[in-house]
Amino acid sequence: MKYKHHIPILLAFLSVCLFFSACNENEDNGAPEISYVRFVGPENADSSFTDVFPGRMIVVIGKNLTDIKRVLINEQEIRFNTNYGTPTNLILTIPSSLKLTGAYPELKRGLVIETSHGIATYDLHVLSPAPYITRIKTTFPVEAGTQVQIYGGNFYEIQRIYFTTAEDDITNAPVSNLVTDYTVNREFNVITFNAPAGLIEEGSLVVECYTDPAFTHFRKFALPPVLTGISSMMPITGTRVKLTGQNFMDITSIKMGDVIVDLSTVEITEANDTLTFTMPKAPQGTCSLALTTMGGTVEIPGFYPLENVVLNFDNIGRFSWGGKASEYKADGTMVPLYSDGKCRCISGEISTYNYWWGQIVNNAVYEIPEEFLPAATPTSDLVLQFECFVAKEYGPGPVFRVYLKGNTGHAFTNYRPVSDFSGLTEVGQWMQCSIPLTAFTDEATWGDFLKLSNNGLAFEMTNPSGNGPYNVEFYFDNFRIVPKK
């Protein structure tokens, strides 16, 4: 035969192919293994880790990762795309919705790849969100055995809880008192324990979780109160005033100048972070509101800025003209129940597409003493602030047009009163509202604004929409120009 001498070469070639085919088959059918896990990208080729947050894309490096049937993380099956895999690697995205072993300790953590020829595992730890602390609840002084509760969130996989004399930087902080016996509630947002003996007098309380530590200031004796907000700087007498902050415990007094709050009217939330009281008679002018607890005193300066009032319908300024407007003085029998002397009301039924319905046009007194409002104050630092009572819910459509000093060309339009404190229209109660002074003028300073000759302060209600008609009822009082907070 012509090609007879080629037969030995052909047989040798086939033998080599069969050998390599057998080797490849043996390799593919070998038990799968996971060597390490890294992030995607060539710059991460030499990286590896065991801890990772949900939502991250990872590359699993190993061998014999073929014919994959299932991929599980924390005993939960996750999706994978075989197009993103080879026998030596597999690209996965850790689901953001994955149940974590921090919140579900009954789950067995780790990565599992099941193939037709075996199972590979890897101790991958998907991290829980970092913990945070909002407050400590206890009784003072904190002695050995006193119950302490830490409020916050994400108290997962706690490594240790301890007290330290460090206050700002807890990195490598010395452990003064270690808490060894504690409980965590089912929501992982409250830790309860009894204080250890020999407790430090002041420092930090640290909750060290697997993901991160969290800490908060601690004092063996009462913590000083902290104020973060007040519902109004010029509350209407008889109404409820709300303070927000921390450590509102064992209140000894609330004073505003020479006026003292009746402590029988005080209510405090269980979290000791919100306090309400009934406003007594008004102070005689600008003062500090001082809250004193067994932990100390905290003050709000600039409270009740009577000197900054430009219109109150009693002895400062006056109503000039307007429609749908009336004078009102509360007698405790009808809304708004309380008022500081006379206030002004605008009420009635406003129809659709109504551009001239009701007005409260007033003469204000803008001459504020220099010590309370310097002429050089930038108008960008000031607001028109006032008390407003919205008696009825009203739908979309009715809005106010507000202007000062007769400057109708620089009116603030489409205004709907909302509380400075909550950001909402608080129906059925007096609320403090503010509008930036720059909404009414281009003048750069308060002194420049005063040079405008007109002393008007106007609120005009319109309904430029097709919604309605609506019954509306508003009350206004104590307009003042004050620095914005």
PDB file of C-alpha atoms in Angstrom, residues 136-150 163 177 179 193-202 205 217-223 249-250 294:
ATOM      1  CA  ILE A 136     -27.564  54.002  77.232  1.00  0.00           C
ATOM      2  CA  LYS A 137     -30.446  53.376  79.593  1.00  0.00           C
ATOM      3  CA  THR A 138     -29.638  52.883  83.274  1.00  0.00           C
ATOM      4  CA  THR A 139     -30.036  54.425  86.714  1.00  0.00           C
ATOM      5  CA  PHE A 140     -27.412  56.633  88.324  1.00  0.00           C
ATOM      6  CA  PRO A 141     -25.034  56.271  89.956  1.00  0.00           C
ATOM      7  CA  VAL A 142     -24.137  53.036  88.191  1.00  0.00           C
ATOM      8  CA  GLU A 143     -22.995  50.576  90.849  1.00  0.00           C
ATOM      9  CA  ALA A 144     -22.003  46.909  90.611  1.00  0.00           C
ATOM     10  CA  GLY A 145     -25.083  44.971  89.552  1.00  0.00           C
ATOM     11  CA  THR A 146     -26.980  47.991  88.177  1.00  0.00           C
ATOM     12  CA  GLN A 147     -28.814  47.044  84.998  1.00  0.00           C
ATOM     13  CA  VAL A 148     -27.439  48.721  81.883  1.00  0.00           C
ATOM     14  CA  GLN A 149     -29.108  48.625  78.484  1.00  0.00           C
ATOM     15  CA  ILE A 150     -27.375  49.676  75.269  1.00  0.00           C
ATOM     16  CA  PHE A 163     -15.571  49.896  79.420  1.00  0.00           C
ATOM     17  CA  ASN A 177     -13.987  46.564  82.788  1.00  0.00           C
ATOM     18  CA  VAL A 179     -18.621  42.541  80.471  1.00  0.00           C
ATOM     19  CA  PHE A 193     -26.237  43.363  81.288  1.00  0.00           C
ATOM     20  CA  ASN A 194     -25.465  44.110  84.912  1.00  0.00           C
ATOM     21  CA  ALA A 195     -22.622  46.528  85.541  1.00  0.00           C
ATOM     22  CA  PRO A 196     -19.374  44.900  86.683  1.00  0.00           C
ATOM     23  CA  ALA A 197     -17.670  45.810  89.935  1.00  0.00           C
ATOM     24  CA  GLY A 198     -15.016  48.513  90.122  1.00  0.00           C
ATOM     25  CA  LEU A 199     -16.527  50.468  87.256  1.00  0.00           C
ATOM     26  CA  ILE A 200     -14.633  53.432  85.791  1.00  0.00           C
ATOM     27  CA  GLU A 201     -16.102  56.856  86.548  1.00  0.00           C
ATOM     28  CA  GLU A 202     -15.917  58.199  82.995  1.00  0.00           C
ATOM     29  CA  LEU A 205     -18.626  51.845  76.609  1.00  0.00           C
ATOM     30  CA  HIS A 217     -19.653  58.164  76.072  1.00  0.00           C
ATOM     31  CA  PHE A 218     -20.163  56.740  79.550  1.00  0.00           C
ATOM     32  CA  ARG A 219     -20.271  58.248  83.036  1.00  0.00           C
ATOM     33  CA  LYS A 220     -20.762  56.361  86.254  1.00  0.00           C
ATOM     34  CA  PHE A 221     -22.719  59.318  87.512  1.00  0.00           C
ATOM     35  CA  ALA A 222     -25.521  60.955  85.551  1.00  0.00           C
ATOM     36  CA  LEU A 223     -24.791  61.902  81.955  1.00  0.00           C
ATOM     37  CA  MET A 249     -33.363  61.917  83.208  1.00  0.00           C
ATOM     38  CA  ASP A 250     -34.275  63.199  86.668  1.00  0.00           C
ATOM     39  CA  MET A 294     -29.006  65.495  87.904  1.00  0.00           C
TER      40      MET A 294
END
